Coordinates of C-alpha atoms in Angstrom, one line a residue:
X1 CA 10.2 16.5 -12.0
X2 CA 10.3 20.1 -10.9
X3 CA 6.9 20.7 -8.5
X4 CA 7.8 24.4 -8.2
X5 CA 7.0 24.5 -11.4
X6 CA 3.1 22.8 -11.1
X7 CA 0.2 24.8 -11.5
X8 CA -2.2 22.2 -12.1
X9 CA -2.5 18.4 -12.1
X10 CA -5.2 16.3 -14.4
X11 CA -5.4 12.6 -13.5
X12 CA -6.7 10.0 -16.0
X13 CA -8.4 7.4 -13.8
X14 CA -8.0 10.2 -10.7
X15 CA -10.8 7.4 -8.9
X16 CA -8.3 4.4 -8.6
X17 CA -7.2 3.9 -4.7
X18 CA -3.3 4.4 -6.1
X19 CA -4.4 7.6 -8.5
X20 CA -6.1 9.1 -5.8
X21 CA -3.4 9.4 -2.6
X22 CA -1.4 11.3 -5.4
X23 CA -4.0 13.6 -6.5
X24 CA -4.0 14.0 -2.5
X25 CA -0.7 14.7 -2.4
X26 CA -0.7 17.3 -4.8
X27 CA -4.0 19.0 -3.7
X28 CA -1.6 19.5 -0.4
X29 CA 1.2 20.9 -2.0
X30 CA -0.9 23.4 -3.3
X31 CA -2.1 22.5 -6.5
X32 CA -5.3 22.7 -8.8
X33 CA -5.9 19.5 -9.1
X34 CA -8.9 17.6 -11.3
X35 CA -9.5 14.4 -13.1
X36 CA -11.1 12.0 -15.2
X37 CA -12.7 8.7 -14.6
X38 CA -15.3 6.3 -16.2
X39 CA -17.6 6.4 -12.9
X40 CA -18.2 8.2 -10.1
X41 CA -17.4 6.0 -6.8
X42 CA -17.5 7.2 -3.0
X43 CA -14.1 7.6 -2.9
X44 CA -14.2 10.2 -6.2
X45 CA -16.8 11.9 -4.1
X46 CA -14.6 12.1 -1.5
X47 CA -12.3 13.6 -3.7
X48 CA -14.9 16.2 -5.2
X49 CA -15.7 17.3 -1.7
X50 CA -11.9 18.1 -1.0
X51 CA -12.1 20.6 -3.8
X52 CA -11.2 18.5 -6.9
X53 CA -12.7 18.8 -10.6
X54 CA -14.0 15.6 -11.6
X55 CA -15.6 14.4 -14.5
X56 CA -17.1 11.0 -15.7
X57 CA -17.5 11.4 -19.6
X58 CA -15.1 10.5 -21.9
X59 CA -15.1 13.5 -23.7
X60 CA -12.2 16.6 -23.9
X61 CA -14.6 19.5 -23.7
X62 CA -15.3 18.7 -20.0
X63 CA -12.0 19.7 -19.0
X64 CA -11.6 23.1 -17.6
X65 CA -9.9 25.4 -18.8
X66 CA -7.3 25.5 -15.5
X67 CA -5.7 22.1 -17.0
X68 CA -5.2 23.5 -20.7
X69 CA -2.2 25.4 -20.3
X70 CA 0.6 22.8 -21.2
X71 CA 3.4 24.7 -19.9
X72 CA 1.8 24.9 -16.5
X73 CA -0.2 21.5 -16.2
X74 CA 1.2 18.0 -15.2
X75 CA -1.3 15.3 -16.6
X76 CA -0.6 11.9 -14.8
X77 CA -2.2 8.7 -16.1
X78 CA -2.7 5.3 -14.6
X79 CA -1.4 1.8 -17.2
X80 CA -5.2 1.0 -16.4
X81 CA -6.0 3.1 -18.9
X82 CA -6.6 2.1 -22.2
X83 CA -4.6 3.9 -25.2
X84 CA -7.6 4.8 -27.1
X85 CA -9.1 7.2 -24.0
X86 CA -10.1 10.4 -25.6
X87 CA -8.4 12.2 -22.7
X88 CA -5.3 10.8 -23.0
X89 CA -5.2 11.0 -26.9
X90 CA -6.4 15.0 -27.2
X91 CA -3.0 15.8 -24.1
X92 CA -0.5 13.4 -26.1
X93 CA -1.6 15.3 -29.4
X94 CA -1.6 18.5 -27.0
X95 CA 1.8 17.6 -26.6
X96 CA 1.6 17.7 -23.1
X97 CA 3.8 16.4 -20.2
X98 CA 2.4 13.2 -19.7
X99 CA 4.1 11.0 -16.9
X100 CA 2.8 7.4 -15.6
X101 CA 1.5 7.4 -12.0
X102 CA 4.7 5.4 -10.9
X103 CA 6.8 7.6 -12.7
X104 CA 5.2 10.8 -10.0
X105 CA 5.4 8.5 -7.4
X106 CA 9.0 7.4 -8.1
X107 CA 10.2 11.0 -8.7
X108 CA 8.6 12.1 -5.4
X109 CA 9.5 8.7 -2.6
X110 CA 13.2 8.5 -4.0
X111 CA 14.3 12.2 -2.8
X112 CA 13.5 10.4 0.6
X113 CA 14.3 7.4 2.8
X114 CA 12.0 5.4 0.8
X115 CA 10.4 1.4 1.8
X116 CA 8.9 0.2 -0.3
X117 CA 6.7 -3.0 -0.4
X118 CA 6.3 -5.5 -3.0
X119 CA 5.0 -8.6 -3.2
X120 CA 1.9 -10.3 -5.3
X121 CA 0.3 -10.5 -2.3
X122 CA 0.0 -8.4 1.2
X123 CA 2.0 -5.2 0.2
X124 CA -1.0 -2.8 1.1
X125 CA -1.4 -4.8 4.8
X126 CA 2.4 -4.6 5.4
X127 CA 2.6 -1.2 4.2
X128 CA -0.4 0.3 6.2
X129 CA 1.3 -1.7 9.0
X130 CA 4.6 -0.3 8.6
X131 CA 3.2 3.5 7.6
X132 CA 1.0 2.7 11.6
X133 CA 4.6 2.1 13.2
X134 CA 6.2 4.9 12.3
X135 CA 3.7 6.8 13.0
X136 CA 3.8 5.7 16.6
X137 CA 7.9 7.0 16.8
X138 CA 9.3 10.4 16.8
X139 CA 10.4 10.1 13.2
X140 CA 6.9 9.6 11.7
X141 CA 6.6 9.0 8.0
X142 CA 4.8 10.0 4.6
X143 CA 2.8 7.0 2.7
X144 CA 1.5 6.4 -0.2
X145 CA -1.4 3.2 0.7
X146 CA -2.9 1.0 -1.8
X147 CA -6.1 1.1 0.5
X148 CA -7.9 3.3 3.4
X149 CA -6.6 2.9 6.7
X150 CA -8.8 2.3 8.8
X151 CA -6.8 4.6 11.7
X152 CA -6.3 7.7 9.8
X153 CA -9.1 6.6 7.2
X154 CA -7.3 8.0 4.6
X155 CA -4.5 6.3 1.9
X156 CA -2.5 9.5 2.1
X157 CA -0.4 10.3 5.1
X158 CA 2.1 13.6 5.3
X159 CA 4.7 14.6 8.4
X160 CA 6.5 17.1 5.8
X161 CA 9.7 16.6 8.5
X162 CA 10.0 12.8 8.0
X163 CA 12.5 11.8 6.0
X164 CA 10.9 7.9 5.6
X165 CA 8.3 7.5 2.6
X166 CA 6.4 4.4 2.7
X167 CA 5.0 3.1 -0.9
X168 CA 3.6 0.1 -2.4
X169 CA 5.8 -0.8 -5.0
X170 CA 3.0 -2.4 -7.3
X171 CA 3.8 -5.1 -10.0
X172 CA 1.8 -4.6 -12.3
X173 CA 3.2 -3.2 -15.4
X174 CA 6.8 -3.5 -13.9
X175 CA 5.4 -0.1 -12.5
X176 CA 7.8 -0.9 -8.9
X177 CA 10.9 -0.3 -11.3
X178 CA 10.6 3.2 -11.4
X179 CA 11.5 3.2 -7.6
X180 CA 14.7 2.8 -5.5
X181 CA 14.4 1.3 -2.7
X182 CA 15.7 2.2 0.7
X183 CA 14.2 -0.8 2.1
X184 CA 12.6 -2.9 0.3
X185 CA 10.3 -5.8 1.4
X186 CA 8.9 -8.5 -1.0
X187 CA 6.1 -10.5 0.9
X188 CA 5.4 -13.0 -2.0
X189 CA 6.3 -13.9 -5.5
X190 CA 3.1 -15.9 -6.9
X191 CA 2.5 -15.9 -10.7
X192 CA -0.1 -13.2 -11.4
X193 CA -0.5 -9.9 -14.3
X194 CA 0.5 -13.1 -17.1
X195 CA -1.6 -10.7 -19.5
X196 CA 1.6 -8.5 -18.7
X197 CA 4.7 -11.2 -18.2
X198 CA 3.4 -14.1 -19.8
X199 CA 5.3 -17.0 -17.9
X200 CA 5.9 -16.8 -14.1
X201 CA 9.9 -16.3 -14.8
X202 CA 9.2 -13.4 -16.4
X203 CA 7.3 -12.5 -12.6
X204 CA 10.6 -13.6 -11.2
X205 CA 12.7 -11.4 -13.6
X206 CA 11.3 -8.2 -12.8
X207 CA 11.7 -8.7 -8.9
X208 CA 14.8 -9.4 -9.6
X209 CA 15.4 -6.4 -11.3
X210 CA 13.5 -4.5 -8.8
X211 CA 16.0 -6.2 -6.0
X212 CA 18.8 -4.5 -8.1
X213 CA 17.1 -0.8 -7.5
X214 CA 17.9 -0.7 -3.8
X215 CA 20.2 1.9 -3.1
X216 CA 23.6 1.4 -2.1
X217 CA 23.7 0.1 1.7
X218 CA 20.5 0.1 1.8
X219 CA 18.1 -3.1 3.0
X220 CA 16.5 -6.3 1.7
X221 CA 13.6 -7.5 4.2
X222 CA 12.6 -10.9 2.1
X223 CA 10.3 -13.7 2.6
X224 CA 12.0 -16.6 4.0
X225 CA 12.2 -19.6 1.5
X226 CA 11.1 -17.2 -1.4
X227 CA 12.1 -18.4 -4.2
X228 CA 13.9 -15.9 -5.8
X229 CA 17.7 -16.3 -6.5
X230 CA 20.0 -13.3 -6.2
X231 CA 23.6 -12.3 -6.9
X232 CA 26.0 -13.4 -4.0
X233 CA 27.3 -9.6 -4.5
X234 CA 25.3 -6.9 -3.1
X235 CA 25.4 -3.7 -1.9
X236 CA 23.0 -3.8 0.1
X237 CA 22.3 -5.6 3.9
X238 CA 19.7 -8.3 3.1
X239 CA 17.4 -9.8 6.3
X240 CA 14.6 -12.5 6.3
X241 CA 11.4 -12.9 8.3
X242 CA 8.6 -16.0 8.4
X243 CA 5.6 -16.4 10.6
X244 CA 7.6 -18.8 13.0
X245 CA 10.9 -20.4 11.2
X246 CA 14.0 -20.2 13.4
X247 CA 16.0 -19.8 10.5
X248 CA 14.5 -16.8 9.9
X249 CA 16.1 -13.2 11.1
X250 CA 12.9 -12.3 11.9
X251 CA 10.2 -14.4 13.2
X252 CA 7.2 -14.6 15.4
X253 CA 6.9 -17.3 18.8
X254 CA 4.4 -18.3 21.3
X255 CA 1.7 -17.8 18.9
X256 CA -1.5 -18.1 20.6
X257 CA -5.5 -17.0 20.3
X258 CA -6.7 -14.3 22.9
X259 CA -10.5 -13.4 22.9
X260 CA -9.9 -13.8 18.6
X261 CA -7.1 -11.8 18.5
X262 CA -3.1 -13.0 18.1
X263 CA -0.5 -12.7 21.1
X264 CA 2.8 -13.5 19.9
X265 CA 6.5 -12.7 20.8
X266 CA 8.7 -10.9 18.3
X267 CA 12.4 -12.7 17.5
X268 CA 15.0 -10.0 16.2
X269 CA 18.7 -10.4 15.4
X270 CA 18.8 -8.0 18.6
X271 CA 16.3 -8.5 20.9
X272 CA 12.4 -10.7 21.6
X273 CA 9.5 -8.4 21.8
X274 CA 7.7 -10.3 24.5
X275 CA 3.8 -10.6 24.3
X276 CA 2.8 -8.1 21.2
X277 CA -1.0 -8.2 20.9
X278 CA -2.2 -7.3 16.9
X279 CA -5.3 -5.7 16.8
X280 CA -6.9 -7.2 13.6
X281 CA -7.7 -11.0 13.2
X282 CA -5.9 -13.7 10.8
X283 CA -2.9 -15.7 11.2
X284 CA -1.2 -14.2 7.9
X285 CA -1.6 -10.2 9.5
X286 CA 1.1 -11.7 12.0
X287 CA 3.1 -12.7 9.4
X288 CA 2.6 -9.6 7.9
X289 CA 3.1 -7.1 11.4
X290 CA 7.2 -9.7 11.6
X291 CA 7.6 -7.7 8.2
X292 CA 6.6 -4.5 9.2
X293 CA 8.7 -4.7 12.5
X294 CA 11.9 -5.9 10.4
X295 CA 11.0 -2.8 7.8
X296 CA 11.8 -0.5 11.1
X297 CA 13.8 -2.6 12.9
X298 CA 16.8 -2.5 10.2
X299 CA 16.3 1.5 10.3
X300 CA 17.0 1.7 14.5
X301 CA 13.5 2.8 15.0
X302 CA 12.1 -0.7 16.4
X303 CA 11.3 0.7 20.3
X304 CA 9.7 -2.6 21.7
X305 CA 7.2 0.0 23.5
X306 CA 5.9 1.3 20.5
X307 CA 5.5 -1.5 18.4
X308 CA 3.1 -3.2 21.2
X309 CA 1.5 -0.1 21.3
X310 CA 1.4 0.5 17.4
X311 CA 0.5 -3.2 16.4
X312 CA -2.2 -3.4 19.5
X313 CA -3.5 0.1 18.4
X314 CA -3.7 -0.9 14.3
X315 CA -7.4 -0.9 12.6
X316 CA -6.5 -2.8 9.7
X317 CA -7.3 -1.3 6.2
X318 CA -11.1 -1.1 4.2
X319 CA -11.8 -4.5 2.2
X320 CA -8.7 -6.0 3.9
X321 CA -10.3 -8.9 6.4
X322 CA -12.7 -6.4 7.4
X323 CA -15.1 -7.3 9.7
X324 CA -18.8 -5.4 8.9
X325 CA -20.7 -7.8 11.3
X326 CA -19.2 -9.5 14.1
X327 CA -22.2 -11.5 16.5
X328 CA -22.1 -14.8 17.3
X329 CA -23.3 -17.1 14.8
X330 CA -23.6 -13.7 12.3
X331 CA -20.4 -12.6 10.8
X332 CA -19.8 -10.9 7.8
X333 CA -16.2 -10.3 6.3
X334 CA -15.5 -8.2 3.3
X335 CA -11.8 -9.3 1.5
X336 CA -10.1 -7.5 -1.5
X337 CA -8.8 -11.5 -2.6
X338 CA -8.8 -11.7 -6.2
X339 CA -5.7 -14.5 -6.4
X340 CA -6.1 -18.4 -5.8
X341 CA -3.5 -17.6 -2.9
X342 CA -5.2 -15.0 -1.7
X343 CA -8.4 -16.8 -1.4
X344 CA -6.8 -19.7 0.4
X345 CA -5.3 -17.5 2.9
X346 CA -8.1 -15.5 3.6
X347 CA -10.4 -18.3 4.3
X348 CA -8.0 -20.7 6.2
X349 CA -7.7 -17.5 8.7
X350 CA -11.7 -17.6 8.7
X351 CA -11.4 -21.3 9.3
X352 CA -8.6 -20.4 12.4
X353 CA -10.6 -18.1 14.4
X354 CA -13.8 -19.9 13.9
X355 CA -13.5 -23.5 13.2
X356 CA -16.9 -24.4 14.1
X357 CA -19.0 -22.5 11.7
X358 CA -20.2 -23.0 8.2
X359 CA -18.8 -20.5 5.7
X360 CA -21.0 -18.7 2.5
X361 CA -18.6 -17.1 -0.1
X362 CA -18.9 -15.0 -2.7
X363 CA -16.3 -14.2 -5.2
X364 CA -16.4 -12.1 -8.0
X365 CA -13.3 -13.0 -10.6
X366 CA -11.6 -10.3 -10.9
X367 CA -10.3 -9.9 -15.0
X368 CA -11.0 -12.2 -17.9
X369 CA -6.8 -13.0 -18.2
X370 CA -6.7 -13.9 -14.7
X371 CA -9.7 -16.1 -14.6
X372 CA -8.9 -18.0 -17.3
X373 CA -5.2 -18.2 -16.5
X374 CA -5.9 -19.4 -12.8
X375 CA -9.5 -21.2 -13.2
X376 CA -8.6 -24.6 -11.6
X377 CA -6.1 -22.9 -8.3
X378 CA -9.4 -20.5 -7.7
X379 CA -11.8 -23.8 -7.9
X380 CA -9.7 -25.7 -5.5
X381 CA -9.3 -22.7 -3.1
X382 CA -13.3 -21.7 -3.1
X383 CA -13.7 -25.9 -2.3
X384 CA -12.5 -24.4 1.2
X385 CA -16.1 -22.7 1.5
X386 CA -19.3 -24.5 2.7
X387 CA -21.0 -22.8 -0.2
X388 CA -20.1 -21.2 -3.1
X389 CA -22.0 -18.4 -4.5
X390 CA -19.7 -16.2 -7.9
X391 CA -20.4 -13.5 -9.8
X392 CA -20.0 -12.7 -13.7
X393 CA -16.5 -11.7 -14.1
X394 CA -15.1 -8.2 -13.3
X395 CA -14.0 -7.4 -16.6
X396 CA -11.6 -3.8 -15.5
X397 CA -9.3 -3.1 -17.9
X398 CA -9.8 -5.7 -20.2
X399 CA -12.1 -6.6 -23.1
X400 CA -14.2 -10.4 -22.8
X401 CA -12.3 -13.0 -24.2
X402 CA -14.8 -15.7 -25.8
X403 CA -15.1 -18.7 -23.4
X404 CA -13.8 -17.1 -20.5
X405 CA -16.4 -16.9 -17.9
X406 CA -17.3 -18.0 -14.2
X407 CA -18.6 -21.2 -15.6
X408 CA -14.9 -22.0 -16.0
X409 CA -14.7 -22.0 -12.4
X410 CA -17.7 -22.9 -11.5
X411 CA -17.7 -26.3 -13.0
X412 CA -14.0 -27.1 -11.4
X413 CA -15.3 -26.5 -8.1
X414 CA -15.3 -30.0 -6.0
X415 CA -18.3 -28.7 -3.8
X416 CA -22.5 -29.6 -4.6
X417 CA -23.2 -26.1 -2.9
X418 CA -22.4 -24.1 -5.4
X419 CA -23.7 -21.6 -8.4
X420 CA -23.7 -18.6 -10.1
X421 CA -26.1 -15.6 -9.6
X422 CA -26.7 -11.8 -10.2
X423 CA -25.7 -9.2 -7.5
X424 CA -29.1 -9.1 -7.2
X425 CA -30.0 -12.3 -7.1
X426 CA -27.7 -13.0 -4.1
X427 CA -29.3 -10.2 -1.9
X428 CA -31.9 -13.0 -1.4
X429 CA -29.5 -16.0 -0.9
X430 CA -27.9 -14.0 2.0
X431 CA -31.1 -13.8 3.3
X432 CA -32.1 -17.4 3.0
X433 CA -28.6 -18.6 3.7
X434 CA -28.3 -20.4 7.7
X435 CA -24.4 -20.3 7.2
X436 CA -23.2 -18.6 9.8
X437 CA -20.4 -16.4 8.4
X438 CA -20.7 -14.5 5.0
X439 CA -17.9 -13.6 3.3
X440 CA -17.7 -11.2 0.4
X441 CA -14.1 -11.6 -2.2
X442 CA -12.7 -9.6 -4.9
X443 CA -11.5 -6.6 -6.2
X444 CA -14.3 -5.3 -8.6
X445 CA -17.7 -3.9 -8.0
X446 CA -18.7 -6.5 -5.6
X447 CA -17.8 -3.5 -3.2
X448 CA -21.3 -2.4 -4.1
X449 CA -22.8 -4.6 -2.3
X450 CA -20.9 -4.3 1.5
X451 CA -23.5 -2.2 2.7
X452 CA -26.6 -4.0 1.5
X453 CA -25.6 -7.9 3.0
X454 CA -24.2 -6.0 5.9
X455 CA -27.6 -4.5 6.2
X456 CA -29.2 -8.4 5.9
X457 CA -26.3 -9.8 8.5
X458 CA -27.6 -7.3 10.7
X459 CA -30.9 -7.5 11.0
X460 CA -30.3 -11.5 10.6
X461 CA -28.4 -10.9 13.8
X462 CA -31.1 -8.7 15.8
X463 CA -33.8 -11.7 15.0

């Protein structure tokens, strides 16, 4: 891809957290850059006010006439996007150059000293963490984030003199093949996207393939224990990393709990990082920060001064453990979980830092493929909760599919205190509820309604 010659970009889906760091990215380089999407969100506003055209109607005569020359414009689409889009039928008859979002991304984070993360679970935590690190050294780094950072509150960050691009190497729609590696990390390897692969072999497959991308001497940081088999033969220099297993090359010791936040030492092949302190909450974020330090660590950039002062200094990312209300006996925590794992993980690290207090959760299933695929792991990890409030299902990409609903779930659940209600309709069960901590999961709309029980924790909390 020849960026010289870009005069303007046109995103399909330009409001997606992915879709939008790249229309960021161009928008620096110069570019007129404008976009489609099915409804307008805070984050496309955001976009709007940084001088980008956007549109929410499915209709080609809303497109300005910037992004109509075909020898001039770049149109980038996201696999969200369903074939029958009017926008991405009238530039495919057009017979302009269309390229997938991972394609861009690809093209752009392989000219550099690319890591990227993959994983089912926790590559936008270990990315931001690893994106925060660098950013704390002399070298710096460009990232592409699969979330906002809650330091630079942003998903885009540029040092046009770094050589290191950090990206999320996302599995959905074997999109992380189009990339080659540097480092790579892979953080997990759960069965999830079956309305892509199927069987959970097939999951294994494409890592596996993805594995095979890394460049030549370049570095594996993988789970310890994952179960993924690769070639004895490799080419590149492959290291592993665990919360606290010796066995590990890279893991984390004297764990302990510090006014709700994690001290821990740091074991490397070379060296222990004695007392780091991480600067967001859960048990699984220090699992996460062993990764990021092993991700700079194998590149000779792992000064034990700046990774306390990075992993002290880190915010943590939007809807990742994020703590709106924090009062005693009146917490609320907002979580992007949509996956049985993720549940469980998420509310265990609730359960850690306080093990005392009763727990409300709502969840909002996030696609009719994955709630029907999963319905009995997401019963027996909402069972966890004290109480059990879920949504209708967050449909996305994907059309109902008859008997699929939260029923399914609903009735699995081994827990009395449960049932199913509007977004409205729970407004008023926060407000009744006496459980001490709220927590909000998915990955849908249920964003929408943050502000509002943040609103009720708050003035719960003033009471």
């Amino acid at each position: 891809m020849n960026i010289e010659s870009i005069h303007s970009v046109f995103f399909i889906g330009i409001g997606g957290i992915g879709m939008s760091a790249l229309a960021r990215y161009f928008k620096a380089c110069g570019k007129i850059v404008g976009g489609y999407d099915r409804q307008a969100t805070a984050l496309s506003h955001e976009l709007e006010d940084e001088g980008m055209l956007i549109h929410y109607i499915d209709d080609t005569d809303s497109i300005a006439n910037m992004f109509l020359d075909k020898q001039t414009t770049l149109v980038v689409y996201t696999p969200a996007v369903p074939a029958t889009n009017e926008h991405l039928k009238f530039f495919t008859h057009k017979g302009f150059a269309i390229r997938k979002r991972a394609e861009v991304v690809g093209d752009i984070s392989n000219e550099k000293k690319n890591i990227c993360v993959a994983g089912t679970h926790g590559k936008t935590s270990i990315a931001t963490l690893i994106a925060h690190l660098l950013q704390n050294t002399s070298e710096k780094c460009n990232a592409f984030l699969g979330g906002i950072s809650k330091n630079y509150n942003k998903n885009l960050l540029l040092q046009t003199k770094s050589e290191i691009f950090v990206v999320e190497a996302d599995e959905f729609d074997r999109s992380f093949l189009q990339l080659n590696p540097f480092v790579a990390v892979i953080s997990s390897l759960d069965a999830d996207h079956l309305d892509i692969y199927e069987h959970e072999e097939n999951v294994k497959d494409a890592f596996k393939e993805f594995v095979g991308k890394i460049q030549n001497q370049g570095f594996l940081i993988l789970k310890h224990n994952l179960a993924l088999k690769l070639k004895e033969e490799q080419n590149y220099f492959k290291y592993t990393y665990s919360l606290e297993d010796a066995e590990a090359d890279y893991f984390a010791t004297d764990i302990r709990l510090k006014n709700k936040s994690y001290v821990f030492s740091i074991a490397t092949p070379t060296e222990v990082i004695q007392d780091v302190e991480l600067g967001i909450g859960g048990l699984f974020n220090v699992e996460n920060a062993i990764a990021a330090v092993a991700a700079i660590h194998v590149l000779g950039l792992c000064n034990a001064a700046s990774v306390k002062k990075g992993l002290k200094s880190f915010a943590g990312i939007k809807r990742r453990f994020e703590f709106h209300v924090n009062e005693k006996n009146n917490i609320y925590i907002d979580d992007y979980a949509h996956h049985p794992k993720e549940l469980e993980t998420c509310i265990n690290a609730i359960k850690e830092l306080f093990p005392r207090e009763k727990i409300l959760g709502i969840f909002q299933p996030h696609l009719y493929s994955r709630t029907r695929d999963f319905a009995a792991e997401f019963a027996e990890s909402l069972k966890l909760l004290d109480e059990v409030v879920l949504l209708d299902v967050y449909p996305a990409r994907e059309k109902p599919i008859q008997g699929v609903n939260s029923e399914l779930i609903l009735e699995k659940i081994e827990n009395k205190n449960k049932t199913i209600s509007t977004k409205k309709e729970v407004l008023d069960i926060v407000k009744k509820s006496e459980k001490e901590i709220i927590v909000t999961f998915g990955a849908g709309d249920i964003s929408e309604l943050v502000e509002p029980i943040k609103n009720i924790v708050k003035t719960r909390a003033k009471a």
